[in-house]
Coordinates of C-alpha atoms and ligand atoms in Angstrom, one line a residue:
X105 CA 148.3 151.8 82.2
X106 CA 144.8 153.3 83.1
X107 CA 145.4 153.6 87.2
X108 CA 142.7 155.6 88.1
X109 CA 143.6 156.0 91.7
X110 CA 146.7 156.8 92.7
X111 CA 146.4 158.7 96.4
X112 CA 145.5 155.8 98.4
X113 CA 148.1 153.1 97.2
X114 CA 147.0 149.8 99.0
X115 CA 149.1 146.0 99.2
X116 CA 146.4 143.4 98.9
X117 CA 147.0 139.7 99.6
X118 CA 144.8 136.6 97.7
X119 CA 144.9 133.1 98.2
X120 CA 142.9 130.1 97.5
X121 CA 141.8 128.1 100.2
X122 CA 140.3 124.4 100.7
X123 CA 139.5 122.2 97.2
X124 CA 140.4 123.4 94.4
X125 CA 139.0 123.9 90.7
X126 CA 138.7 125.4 87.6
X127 CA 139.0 129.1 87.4
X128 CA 140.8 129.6 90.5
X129 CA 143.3 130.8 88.2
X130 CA 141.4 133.6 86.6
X131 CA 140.4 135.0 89.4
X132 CA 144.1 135.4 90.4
X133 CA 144.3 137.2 86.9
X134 CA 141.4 139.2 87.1
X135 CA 142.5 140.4 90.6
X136 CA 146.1 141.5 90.0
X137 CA 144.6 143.2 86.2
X138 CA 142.4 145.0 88.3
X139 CA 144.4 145.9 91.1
X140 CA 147.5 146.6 89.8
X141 CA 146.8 148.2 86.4
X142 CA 143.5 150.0 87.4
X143 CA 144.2 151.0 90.7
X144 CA 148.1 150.9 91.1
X145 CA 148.6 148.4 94.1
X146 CA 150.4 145.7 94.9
X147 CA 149.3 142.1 95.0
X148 CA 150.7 139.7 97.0
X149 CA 149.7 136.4 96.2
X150 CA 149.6 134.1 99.9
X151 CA 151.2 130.4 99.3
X152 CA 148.9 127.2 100.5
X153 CA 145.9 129.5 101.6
X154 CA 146.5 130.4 105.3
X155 CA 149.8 128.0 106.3
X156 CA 151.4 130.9 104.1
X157 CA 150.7 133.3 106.9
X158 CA 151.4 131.0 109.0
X159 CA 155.0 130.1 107.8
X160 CA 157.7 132.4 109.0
X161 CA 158.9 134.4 107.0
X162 CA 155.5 134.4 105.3
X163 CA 155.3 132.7 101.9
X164 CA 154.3 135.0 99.3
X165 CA 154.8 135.8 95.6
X166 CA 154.2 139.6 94.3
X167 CA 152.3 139.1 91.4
X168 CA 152.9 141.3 88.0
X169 CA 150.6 141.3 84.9
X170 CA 153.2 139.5 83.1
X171 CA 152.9 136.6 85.6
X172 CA 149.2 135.9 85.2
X173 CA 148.9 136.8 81.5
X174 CA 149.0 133.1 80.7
X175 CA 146.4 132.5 83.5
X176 CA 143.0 132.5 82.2
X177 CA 143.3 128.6 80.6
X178 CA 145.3 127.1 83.5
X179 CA 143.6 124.6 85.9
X180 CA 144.2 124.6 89.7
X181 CA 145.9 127.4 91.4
X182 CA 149.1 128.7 91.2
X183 CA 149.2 130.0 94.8
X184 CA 148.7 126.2 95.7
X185 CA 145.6 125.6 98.5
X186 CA 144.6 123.2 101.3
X187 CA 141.4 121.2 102.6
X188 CA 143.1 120.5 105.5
X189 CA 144.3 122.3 108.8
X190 CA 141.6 124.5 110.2
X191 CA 144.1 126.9 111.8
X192 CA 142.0 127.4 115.4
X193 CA 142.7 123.7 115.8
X194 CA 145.3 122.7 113.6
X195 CA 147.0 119.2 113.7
X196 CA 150.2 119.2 115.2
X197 CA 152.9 116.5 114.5
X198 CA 152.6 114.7 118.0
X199 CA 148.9 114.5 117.0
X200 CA 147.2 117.5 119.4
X201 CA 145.7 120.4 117.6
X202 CA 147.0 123.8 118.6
X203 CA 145.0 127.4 118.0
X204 CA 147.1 129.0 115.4
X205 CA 145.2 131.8 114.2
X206 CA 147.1 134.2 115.7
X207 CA 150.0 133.2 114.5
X208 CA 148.0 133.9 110.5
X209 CA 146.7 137.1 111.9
X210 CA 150.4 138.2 112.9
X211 CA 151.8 136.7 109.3
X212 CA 148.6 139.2 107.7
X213 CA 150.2 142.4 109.2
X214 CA 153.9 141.4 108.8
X215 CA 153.4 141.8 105.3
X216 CA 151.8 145.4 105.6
X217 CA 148.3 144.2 104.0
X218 CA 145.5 146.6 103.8
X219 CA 143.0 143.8 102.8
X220 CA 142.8 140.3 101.9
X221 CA 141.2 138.4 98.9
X222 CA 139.9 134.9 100.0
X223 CA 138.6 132.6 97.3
X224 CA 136.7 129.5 99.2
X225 CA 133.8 127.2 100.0
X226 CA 131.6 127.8 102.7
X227 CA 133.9 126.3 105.2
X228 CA 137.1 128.4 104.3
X229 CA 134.8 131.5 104.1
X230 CA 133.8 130.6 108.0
X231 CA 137.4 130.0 108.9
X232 CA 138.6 133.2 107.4
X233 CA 135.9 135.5 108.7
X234 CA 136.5 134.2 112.1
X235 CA 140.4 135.3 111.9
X236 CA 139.0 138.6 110.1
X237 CA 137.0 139.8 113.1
X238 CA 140.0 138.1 115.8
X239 CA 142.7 139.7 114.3
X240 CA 141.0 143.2 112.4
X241 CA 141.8 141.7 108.8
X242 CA 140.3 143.3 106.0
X243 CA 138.7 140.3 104.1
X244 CA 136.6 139.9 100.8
X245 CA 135.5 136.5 100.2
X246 CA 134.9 134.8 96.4
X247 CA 133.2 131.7 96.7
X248 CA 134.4 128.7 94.8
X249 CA 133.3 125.0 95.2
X250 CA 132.4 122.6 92.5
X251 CA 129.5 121.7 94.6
X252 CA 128.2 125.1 94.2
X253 CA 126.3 124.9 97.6
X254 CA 127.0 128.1 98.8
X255 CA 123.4 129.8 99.3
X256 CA 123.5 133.0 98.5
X257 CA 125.2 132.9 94.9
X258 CA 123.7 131.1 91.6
X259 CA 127.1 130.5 90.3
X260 CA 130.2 129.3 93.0
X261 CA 133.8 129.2 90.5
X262 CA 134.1 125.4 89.5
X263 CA 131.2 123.9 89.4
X264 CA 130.1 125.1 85.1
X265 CA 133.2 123.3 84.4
X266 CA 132.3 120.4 86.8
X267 CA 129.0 119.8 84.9
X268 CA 130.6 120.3 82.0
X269 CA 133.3 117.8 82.7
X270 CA 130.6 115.3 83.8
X271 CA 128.2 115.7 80.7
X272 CA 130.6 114.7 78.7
X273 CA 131.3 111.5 80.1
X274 CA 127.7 110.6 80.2
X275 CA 128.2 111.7 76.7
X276 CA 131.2 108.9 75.9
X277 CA 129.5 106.5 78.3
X278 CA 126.3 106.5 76.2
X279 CA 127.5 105.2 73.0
X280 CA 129.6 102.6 74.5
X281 CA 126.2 101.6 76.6
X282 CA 124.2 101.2 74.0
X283 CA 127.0 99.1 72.5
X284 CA 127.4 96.3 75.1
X285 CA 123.2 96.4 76.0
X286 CA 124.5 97.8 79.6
X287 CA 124.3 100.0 82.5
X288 CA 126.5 102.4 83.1
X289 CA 126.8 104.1 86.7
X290 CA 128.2 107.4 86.5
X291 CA 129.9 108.3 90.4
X292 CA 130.2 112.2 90.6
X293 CA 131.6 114.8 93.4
X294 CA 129.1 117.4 95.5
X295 CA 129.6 116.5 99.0
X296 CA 125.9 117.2 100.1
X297 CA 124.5 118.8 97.8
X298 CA 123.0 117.3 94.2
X299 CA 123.8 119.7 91.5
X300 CA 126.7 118.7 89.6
X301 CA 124.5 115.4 89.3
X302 CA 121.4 117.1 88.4
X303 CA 122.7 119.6 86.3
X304 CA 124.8 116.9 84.0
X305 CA 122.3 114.2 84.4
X306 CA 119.6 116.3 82.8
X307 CA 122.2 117.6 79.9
X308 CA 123.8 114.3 79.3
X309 CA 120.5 112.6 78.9
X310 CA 120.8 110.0 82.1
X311 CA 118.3 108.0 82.7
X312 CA 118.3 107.8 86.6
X313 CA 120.2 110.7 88.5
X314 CA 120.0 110.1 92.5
X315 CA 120.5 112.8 94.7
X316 CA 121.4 113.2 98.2
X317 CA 118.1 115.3 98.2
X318 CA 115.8 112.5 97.3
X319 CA 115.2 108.8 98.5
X320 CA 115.0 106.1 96.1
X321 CA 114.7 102.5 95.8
X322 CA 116.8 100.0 94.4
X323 CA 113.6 98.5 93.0
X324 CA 112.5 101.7 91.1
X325 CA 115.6 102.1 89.3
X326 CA 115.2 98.2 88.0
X327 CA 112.0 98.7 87.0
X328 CA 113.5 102.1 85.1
X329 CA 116.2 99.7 83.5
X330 CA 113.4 97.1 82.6
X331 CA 111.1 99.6 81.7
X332 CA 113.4 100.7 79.0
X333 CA 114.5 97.3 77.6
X334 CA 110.6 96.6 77.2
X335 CA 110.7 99.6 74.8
X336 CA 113.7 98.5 73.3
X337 CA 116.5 100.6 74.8
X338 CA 119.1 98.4 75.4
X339 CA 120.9 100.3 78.0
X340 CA 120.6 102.7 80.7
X341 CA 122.7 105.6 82.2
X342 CA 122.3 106.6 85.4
X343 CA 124.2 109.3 87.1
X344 CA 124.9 109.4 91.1
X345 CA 125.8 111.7 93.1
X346 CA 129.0 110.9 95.9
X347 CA 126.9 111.3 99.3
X348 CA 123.8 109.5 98.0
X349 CA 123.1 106.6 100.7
X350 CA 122.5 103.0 100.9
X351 CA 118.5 101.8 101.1
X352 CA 118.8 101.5 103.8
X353 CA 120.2 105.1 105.1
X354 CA 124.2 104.4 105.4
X355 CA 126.7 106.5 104.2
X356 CA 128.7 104.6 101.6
X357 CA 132.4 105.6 101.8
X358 CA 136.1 104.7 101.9
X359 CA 138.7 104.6 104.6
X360 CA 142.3 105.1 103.6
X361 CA 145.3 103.6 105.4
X362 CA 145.5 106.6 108.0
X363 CA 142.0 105.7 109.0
X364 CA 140.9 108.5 106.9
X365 CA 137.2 108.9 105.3
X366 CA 136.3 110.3 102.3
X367 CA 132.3 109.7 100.4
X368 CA 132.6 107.1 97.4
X369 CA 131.8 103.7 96.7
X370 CA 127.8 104.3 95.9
X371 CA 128.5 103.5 91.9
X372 CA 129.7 99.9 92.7
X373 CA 127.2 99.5 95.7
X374 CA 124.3 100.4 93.5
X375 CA 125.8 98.2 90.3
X376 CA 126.3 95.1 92.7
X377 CA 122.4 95.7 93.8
X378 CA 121.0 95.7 90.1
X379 CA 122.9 92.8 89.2
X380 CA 121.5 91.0 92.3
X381 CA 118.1 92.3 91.4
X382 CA 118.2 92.1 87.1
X383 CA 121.0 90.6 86.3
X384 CA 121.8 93.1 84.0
X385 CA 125.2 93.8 83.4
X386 CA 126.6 97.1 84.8
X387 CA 129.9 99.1 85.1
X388 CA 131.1 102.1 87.1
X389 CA 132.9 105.3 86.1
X390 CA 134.1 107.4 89.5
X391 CA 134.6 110.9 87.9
X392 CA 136.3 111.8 90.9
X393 CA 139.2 114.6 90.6
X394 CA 138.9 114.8 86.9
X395 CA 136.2 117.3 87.9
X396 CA 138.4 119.9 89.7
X397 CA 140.7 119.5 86.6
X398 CA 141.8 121.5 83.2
X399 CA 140.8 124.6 81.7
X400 CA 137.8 126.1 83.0
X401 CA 134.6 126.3 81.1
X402 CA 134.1 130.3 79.4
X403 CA 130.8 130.5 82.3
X404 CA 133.6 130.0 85.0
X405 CA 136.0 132.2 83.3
X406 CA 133.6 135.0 83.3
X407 CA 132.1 134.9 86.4
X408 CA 136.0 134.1 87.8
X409 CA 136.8 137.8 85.9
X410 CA 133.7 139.7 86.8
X411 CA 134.1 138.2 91.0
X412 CA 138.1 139.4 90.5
X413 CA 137.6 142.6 89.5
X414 CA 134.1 143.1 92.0
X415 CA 136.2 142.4 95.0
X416 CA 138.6 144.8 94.2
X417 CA 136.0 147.4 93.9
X418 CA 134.8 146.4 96.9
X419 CA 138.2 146.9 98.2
X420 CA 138.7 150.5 96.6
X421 CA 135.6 151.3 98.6
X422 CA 136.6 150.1 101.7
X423 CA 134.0 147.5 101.9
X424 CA 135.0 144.6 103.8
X425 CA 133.6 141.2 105.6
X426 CA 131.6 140.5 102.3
X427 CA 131.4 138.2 99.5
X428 CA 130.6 138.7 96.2
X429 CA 127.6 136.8 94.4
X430 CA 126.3 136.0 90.9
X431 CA 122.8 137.0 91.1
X432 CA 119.8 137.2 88.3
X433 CA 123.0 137.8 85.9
X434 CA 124.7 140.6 87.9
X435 CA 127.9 140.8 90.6
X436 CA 126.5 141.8 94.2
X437 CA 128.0 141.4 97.1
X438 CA 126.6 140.2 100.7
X439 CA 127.8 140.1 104.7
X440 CA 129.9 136.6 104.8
X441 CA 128.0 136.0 107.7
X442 CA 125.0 135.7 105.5
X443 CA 126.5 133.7 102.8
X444 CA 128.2 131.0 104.8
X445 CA 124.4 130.7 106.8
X446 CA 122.4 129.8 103.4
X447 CA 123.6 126.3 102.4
X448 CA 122.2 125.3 99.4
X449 CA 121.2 121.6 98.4
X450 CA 118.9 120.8 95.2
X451 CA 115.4 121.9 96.4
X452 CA 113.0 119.2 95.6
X453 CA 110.0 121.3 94.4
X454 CA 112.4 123.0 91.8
X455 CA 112.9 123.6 88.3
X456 CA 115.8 120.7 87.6
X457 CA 113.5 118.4 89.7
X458 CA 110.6 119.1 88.0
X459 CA 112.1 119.2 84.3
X460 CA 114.0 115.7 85.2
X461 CA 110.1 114.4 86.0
X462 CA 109.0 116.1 82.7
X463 CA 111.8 113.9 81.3
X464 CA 110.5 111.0 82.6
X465 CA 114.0 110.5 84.2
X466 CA 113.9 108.7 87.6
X467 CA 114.7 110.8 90.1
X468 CA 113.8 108.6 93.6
X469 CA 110.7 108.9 95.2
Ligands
F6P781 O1 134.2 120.2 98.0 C1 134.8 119.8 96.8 C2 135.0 118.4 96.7 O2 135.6 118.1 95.4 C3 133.8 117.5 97.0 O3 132.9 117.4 95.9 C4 134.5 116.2 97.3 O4 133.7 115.4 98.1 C5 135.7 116.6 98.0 O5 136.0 118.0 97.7 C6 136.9 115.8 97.8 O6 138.0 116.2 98.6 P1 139.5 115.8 98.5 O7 140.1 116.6 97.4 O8 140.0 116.1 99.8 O9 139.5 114.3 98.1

């Protein structure tokens, strides 16, 4: 034990709240190491982000060293999380939506809280901070998204080991390319934002990488794909990212059973259009999940550990309503206000963009 404050013992809650990812997991860890070994406290870990605060009686685990030892390789969470349910109108089983934040806010003092630890995406961060100045909860926000469009951080958790994951299937898709002379179509995650396609596309050596940032045309990326075969490169990779449109500007995405809509389906619509166009044979790979999967990456690990034990700090100091941030290689913190108003897409006048041209990679237009 090395507590090193003992006067003011405190009970902190953390949960996880909307997708999850790699290194949700050591945050968890680095929270309750901190917490409970440095400073003394109590952690309460909050089941299924906020419908644990919701539930009555609250669903919580207190959560010992011993617990979260084992943490630092394990995918997902182990508090469990949702996407769904925005608690100010959340969907009720005859089909209205209901305001239910007080009914969170209520659950947050039942169990005696001093502050809360919320790890989330822009979206979560907005929903929490909203129930954090309604209902005078102490929140700290960590930002996690594979997407890693949160504007006022370099690094969000999740999204190293997203490019990771999808670098190495360009990787495995390359050789078996080059084998059978074709195109392969790599579909990855990123909502809005281009930089798990950027990021991989440029390390796995693709050969087109669309972007939701950038228009393109169907005929630029055949004459990339003939372009090549002139110089006697049989096959092609291209790498494209989920919310990347049609030529024509639509959307391209699927609608479950429940009427439910979700981005996907660019890979095969841009296959069917170079076969239509060249005739040259091409297959599609949607990444989709895989990405949020499995051990995180050792950048996500440590910037999972140094966010954990920053908010705690921030915590010990009695500084609430931020987030922390990964900045020029140091942990900072910032208003959540400010962070959840600087989305960040692939800026077209920047460094990936410009070393993809360098590259000769075709990019769109
Ligand atoms: O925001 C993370 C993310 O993985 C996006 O990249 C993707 O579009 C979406 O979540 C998928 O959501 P779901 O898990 O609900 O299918």
């Amino acid at each position: 034990m090395s507590i090193k404050n003992m006067g003011e013992p405190k009970r902190i809650g953390i949960l996880t709240s909307g997708g999850d990812c790699s290194g949700l997991n050591a945050v968890i860890r680095a929270v309750v190491n901190c917490a409970v070994d440095t400073y003394g406290w109590e952690v309460l870990g909050i089941r299924q982000a906020t419908l644990g605060l919701m539930a009555r009686p609250p669903q919580f685990t207190k959560l010992e060293i011993d617990q979260v030892d084992s943490l630092l390789t394990a995918g997902g969470t182990m508090l469990g999380t949702t996407n769904k349910g925005d608690p100010f109108a959340f969907p009720m089983t005859d089909g209205s939506l209901c305001d239910r934040s007080e009914e969170i806010i209520a659950g947050y003092h039942e169990l005696g809280l001093d502050a809360l630890i919320g790890i989330g995406g822009d979206g979560s961060l907005a929903i929490l901070r909203r129930l954090a100045q309604q209902g005078g909860i102490n929140l700290v926000g960590i930002p996690k998204t594979i997407d890693n469009d949160i504007g006022v951080t370099e690094h969000a958790i999740g999204f190293d080991t997203a490019v990771n994951i999808a670098t190495e299937a360009l990787d495995r898709l390359h050789f078996t390319a080059a084998s059978h002379s074709r195109v392969m179509i790599l579909e990855v995650m990123g909502r809005d934002a281009g930089h798990i396609a950027i990021a991989a596309g440029i390390a796995g050596g693709a050969n087109v990488i669309l972007i939701p940032e950038i228009p393109y045309t169907v005929e630029h990326i055949c004459h990339k794909i003939k372009e090549r075969q002139e110089k006697g490169k049989n096959y092609c990779l291209i790498i494209v990212s989920e919310a990347v449109r049609t030529h024509d500007g639509e959307n391209v995405t699927i609608t479950n059973r429940l009427g439910q809509s979700r981005y996907g389906g660019i890979g095969e619509y841009l296959a069917d259009k170079i076969i239509e166009h060249i005739g040259v044979e091409t297959r599609v790979t949607v990444l989709g999940h895989i990405q949020r999967g499995g051990t995180a990456s050792p950048l996500d690990r440590l910037v999972a550990t140094a966010f954990g034990v920053a908010a705690v700090n921030l915590i010990a100091e009695d500084k609430y309503d931020r987030m922390v941030t990964w900045q020029n290689r140091q942990v900072l913190s910032v208003p959540i206000t400010e962070a959840i108003a600087q989305y960040s897409a692939v800026d077209p006048n920047g460094t990936l963009v410009k070393t993809a041209h360098g590259m000769g990679i075709y990019l769109g237009d």
